[in-house]
XYZ file of N, CA, C and O in Angstrom:
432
model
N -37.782 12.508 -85.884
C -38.470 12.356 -84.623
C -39.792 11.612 -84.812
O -40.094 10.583 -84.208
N -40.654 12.334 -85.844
C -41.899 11.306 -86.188
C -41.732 10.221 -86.634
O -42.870 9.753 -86.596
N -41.026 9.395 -87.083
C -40.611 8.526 -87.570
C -40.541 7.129 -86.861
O -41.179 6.086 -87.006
N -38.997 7.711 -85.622
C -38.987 7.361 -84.645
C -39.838 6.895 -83.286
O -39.531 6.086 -82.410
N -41.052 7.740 -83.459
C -41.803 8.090 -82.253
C -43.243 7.034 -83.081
O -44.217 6.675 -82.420
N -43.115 6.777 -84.213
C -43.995 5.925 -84.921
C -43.607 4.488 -84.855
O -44.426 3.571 -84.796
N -42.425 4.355 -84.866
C -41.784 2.808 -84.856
C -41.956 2.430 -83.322
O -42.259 1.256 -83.106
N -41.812 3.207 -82.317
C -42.042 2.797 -80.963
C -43.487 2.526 -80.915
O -44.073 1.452 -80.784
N -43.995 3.863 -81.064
C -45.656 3.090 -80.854
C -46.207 1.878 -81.786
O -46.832 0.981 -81.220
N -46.088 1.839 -82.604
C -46.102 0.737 -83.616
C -45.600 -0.435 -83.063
O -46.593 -0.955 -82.554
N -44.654 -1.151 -82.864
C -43.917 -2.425 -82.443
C -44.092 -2.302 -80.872
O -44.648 -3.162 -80.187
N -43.482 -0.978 -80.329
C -43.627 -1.696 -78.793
C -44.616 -1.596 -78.256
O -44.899 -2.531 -77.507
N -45.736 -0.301 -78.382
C -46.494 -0.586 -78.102
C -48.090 -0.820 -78.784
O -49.153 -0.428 -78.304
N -47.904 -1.475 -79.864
C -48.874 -2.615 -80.566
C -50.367 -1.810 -80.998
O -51.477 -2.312 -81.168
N -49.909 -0.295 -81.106
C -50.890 0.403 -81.463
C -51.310 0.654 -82.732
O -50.455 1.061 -83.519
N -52.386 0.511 -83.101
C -53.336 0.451 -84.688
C -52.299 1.810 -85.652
O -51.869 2.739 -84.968
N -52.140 1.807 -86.426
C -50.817 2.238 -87.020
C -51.752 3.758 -87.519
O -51.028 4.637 -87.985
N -52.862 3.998 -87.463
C -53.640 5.569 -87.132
C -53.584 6.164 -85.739
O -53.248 7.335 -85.561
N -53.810 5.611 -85.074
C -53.603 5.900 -83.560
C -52.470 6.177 -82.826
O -52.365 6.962 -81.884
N -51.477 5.347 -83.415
C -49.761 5.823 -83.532
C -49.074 6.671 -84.360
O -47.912 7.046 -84.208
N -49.782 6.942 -85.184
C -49.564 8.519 -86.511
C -49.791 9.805 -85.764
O -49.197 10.877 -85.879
N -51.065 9.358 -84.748
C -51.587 10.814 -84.668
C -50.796 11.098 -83.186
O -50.671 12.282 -82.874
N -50.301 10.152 -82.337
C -49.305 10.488 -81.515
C -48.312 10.768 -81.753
O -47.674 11.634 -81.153
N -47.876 10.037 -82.794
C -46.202 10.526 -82.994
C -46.039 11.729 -83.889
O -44.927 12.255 -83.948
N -47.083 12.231 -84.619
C -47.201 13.926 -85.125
C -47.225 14.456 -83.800
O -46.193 14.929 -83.324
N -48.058 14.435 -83.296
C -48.451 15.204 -82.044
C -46.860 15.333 -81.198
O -46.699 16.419 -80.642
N -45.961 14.552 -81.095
C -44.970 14.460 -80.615
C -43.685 15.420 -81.006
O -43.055 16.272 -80.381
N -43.576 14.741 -82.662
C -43.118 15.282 -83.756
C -43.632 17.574 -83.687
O -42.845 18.518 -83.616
N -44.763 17.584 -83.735
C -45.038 19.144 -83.350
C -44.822 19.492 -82.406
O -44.709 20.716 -82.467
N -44.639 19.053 -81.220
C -43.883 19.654 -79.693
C -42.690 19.711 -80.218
O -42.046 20.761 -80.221
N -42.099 18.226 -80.896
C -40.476 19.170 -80.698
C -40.238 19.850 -81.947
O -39.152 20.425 -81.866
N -40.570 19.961 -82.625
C -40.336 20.645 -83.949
C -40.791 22.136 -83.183
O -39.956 23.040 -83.214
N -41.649 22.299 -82.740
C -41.965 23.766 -81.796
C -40.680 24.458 -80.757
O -40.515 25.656 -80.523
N -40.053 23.565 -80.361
C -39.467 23.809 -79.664
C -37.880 24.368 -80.149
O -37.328 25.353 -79.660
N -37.261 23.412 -81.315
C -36.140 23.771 -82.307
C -36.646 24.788 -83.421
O -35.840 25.231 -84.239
N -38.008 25.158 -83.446
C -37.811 26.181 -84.582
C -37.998 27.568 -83.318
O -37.210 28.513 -83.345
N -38.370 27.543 -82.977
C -38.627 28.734 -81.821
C -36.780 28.977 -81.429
O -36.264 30.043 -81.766
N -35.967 27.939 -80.743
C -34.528 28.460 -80.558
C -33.691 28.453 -81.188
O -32.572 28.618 -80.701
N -33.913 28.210 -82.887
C -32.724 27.618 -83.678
C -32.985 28.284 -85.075
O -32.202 29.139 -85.491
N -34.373 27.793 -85.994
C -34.703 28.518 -86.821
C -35.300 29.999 -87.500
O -35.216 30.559 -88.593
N -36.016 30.304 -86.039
C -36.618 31.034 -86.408
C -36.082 32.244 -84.626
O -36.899 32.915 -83.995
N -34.672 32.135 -84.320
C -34.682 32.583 -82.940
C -34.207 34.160 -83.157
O -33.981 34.919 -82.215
N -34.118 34.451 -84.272
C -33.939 36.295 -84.843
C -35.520 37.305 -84.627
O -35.677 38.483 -84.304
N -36.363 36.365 -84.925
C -37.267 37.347 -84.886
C -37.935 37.356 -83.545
O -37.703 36.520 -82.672
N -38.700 38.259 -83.443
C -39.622 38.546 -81.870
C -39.881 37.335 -81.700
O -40.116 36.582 -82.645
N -39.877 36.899 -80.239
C -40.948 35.536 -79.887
C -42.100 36.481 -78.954
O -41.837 37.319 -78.092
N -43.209 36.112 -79.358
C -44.130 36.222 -78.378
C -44.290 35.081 -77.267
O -43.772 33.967 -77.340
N -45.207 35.616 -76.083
C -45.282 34.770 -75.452
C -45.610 32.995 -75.591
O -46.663 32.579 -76.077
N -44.808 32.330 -75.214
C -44.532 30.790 -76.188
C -45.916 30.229 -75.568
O -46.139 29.568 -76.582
N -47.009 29.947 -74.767
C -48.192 29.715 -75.315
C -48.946 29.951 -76.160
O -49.684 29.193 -76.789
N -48.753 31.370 -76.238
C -49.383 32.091 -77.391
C -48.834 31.488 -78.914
O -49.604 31.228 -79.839
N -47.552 31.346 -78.962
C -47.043 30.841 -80.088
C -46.975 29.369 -80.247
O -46.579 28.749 -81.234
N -47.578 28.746 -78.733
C -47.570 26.935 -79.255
C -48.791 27.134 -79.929
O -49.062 26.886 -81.104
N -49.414 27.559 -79.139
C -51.110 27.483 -79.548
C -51.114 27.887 -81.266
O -51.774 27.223 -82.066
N -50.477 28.784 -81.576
C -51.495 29.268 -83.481
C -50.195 28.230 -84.037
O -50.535 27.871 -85.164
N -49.059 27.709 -83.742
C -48.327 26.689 -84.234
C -48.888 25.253 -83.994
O -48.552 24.332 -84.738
N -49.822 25.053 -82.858
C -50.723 23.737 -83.112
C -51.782 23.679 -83.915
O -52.028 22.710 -84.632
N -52.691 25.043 -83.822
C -53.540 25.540 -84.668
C -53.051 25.257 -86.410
O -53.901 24.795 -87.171
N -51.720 25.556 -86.902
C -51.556 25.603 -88.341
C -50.428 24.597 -88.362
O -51.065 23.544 -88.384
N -49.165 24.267 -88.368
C -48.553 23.477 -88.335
C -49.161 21.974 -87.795
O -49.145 20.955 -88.485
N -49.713 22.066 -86.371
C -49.986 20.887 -85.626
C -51.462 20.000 -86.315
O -51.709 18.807 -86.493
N -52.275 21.364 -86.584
C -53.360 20.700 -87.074
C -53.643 20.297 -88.777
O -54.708 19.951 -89.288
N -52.639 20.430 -89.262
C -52.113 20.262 -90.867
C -51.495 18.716 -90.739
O -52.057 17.718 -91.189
N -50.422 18.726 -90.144
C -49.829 17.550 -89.886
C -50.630 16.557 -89.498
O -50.569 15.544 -90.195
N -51.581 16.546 -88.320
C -52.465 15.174 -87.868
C -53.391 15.472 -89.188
O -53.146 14.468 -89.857
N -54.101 16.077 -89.785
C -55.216 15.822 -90.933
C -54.427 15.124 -91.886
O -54.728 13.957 -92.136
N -53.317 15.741 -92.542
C -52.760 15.386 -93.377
C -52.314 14.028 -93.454
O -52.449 13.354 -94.475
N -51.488 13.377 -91.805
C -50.520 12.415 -92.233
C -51.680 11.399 -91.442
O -51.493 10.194 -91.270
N -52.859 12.111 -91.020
C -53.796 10.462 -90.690
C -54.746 10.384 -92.334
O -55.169 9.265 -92.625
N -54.999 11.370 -93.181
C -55.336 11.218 -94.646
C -54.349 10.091 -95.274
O -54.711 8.990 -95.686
N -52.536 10.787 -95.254
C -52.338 10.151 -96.362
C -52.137 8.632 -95.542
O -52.306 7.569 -96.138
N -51.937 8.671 -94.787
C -51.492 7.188 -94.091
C -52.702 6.288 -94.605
O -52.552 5.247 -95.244
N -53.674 6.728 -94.308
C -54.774 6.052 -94.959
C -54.788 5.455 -96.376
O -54.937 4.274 -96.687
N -54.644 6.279 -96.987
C -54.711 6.003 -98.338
C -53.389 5.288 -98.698
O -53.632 4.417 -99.534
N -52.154 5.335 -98.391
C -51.133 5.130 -98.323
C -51.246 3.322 -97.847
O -51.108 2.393 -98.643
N -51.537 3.187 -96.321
C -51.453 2.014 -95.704
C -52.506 1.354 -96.182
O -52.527 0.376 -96.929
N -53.543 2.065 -95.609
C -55.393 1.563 -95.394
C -55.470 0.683 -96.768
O -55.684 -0.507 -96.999
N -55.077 2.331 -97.923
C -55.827 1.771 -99.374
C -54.641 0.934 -100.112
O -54.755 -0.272 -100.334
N -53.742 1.526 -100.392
C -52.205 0.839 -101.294
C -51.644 -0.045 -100.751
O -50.855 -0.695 -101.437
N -51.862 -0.475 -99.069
C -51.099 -1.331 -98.708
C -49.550 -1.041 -98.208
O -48.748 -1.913 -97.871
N -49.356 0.131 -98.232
C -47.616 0.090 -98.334
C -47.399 0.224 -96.637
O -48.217 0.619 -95.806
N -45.870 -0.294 -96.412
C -45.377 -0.451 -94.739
C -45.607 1.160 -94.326
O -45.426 2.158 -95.024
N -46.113 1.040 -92.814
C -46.415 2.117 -92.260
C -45.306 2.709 -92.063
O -45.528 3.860 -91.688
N -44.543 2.548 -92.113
C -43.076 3.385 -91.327
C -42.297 4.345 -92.996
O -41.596 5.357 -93.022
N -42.847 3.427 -94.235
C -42.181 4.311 -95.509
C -43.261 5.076 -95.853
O -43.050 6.163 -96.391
N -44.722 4.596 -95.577
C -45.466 5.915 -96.003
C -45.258 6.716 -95.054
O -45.170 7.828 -95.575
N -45.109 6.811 -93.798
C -44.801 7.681 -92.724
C -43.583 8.643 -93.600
O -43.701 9.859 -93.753
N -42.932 8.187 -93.893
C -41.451 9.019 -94.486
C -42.242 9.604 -95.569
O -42.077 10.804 -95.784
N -42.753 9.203 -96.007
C -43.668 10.012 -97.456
C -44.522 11.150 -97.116
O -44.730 12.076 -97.900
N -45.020 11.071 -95.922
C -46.216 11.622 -95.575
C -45.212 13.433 -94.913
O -45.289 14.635 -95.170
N -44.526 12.678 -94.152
C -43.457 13.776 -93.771
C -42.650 14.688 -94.789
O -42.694 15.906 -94.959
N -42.182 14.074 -95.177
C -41.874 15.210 -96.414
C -43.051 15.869 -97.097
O -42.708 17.038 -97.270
N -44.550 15.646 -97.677
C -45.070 16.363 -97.622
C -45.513 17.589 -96.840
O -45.357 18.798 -97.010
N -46.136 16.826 -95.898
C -46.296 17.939 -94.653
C -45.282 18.947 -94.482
O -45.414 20.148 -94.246
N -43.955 18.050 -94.688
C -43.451 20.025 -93.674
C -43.035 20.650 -95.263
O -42.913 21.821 -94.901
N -42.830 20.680 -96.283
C -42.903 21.354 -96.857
C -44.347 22.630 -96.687
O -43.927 23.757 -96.425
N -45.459 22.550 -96.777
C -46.316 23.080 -96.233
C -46.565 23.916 -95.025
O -46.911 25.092 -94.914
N -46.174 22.574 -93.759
C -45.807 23.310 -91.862
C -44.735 24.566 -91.980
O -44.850 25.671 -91.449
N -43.407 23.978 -93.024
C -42.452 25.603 -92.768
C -42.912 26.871 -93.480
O -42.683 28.039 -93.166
N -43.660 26.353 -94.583
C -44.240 27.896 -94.632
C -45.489 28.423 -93.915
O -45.899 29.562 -94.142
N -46.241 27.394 -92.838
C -46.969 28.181 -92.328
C -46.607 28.851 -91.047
O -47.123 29.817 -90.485
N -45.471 28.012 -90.686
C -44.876 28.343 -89.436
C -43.899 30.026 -89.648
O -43.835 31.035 -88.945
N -43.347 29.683 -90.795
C -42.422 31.508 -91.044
C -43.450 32.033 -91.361
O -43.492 33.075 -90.707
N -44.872 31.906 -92.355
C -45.462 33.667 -92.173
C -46.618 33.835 -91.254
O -47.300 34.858 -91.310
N -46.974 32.490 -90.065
C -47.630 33.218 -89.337
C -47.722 32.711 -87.686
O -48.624 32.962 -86.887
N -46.687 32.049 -87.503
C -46.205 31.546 -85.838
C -45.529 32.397 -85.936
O -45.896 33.401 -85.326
N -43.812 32.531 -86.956
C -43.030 32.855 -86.500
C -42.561 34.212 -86.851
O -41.442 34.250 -87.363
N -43.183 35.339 -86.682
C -43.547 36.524 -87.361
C -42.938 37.302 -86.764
O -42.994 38.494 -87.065
């Protein structure tokens, strides 16, 4: 989905390739919120789902934009490499990290 949602803003709409990271995470954490709440994590209690977007934007959401506007940086900014494969780089970091913050303390 981030990926995807990076190549659109990127090419179609001609946005600085930080400014299109931090939308298409932002995108990328709505729906990733939405499939782990009915799919991954749909055994245990849900609390009320503001309550649970909110500490899942709080730790998942706000991990992901620090993280993937850091490494993009260093990645694009400093190394030079195409925004769309450090994007794939940056993602696999992150959610290794997002799923464990999301099982011991969104999805509790």
């Amino acid at each position: 989905m981030q990926a995807i949602a990076l190549a659109v803003f990127l090419r179609l709409a001609g946005l600085h390739y930080l400014i299109a990271t931090a939308l298409a995470v932002e995108a990328s954490v709505l729906h990733n919120f939405i499939w782990h709440r009915r799919w991954t994590w749909r055994d245990r209690r849900q609390a009320r789902p503001l309550v649970m977007l909110a500490r899942y934007n709080l730790t998942s959401g706000a991990l992901s934009l620090i993280g993937n506007l850091l490494l993009m940086f260093v990645f694009v900014g400093g190394l030079k490499m195409n925004a769309l494969v450090a994007n794939l780089i940056t993602i696999a970091i992150c959610s290794l990290i997002n799923f464990t913050l999301a099982d011991r303390y969104v999805f509790v």
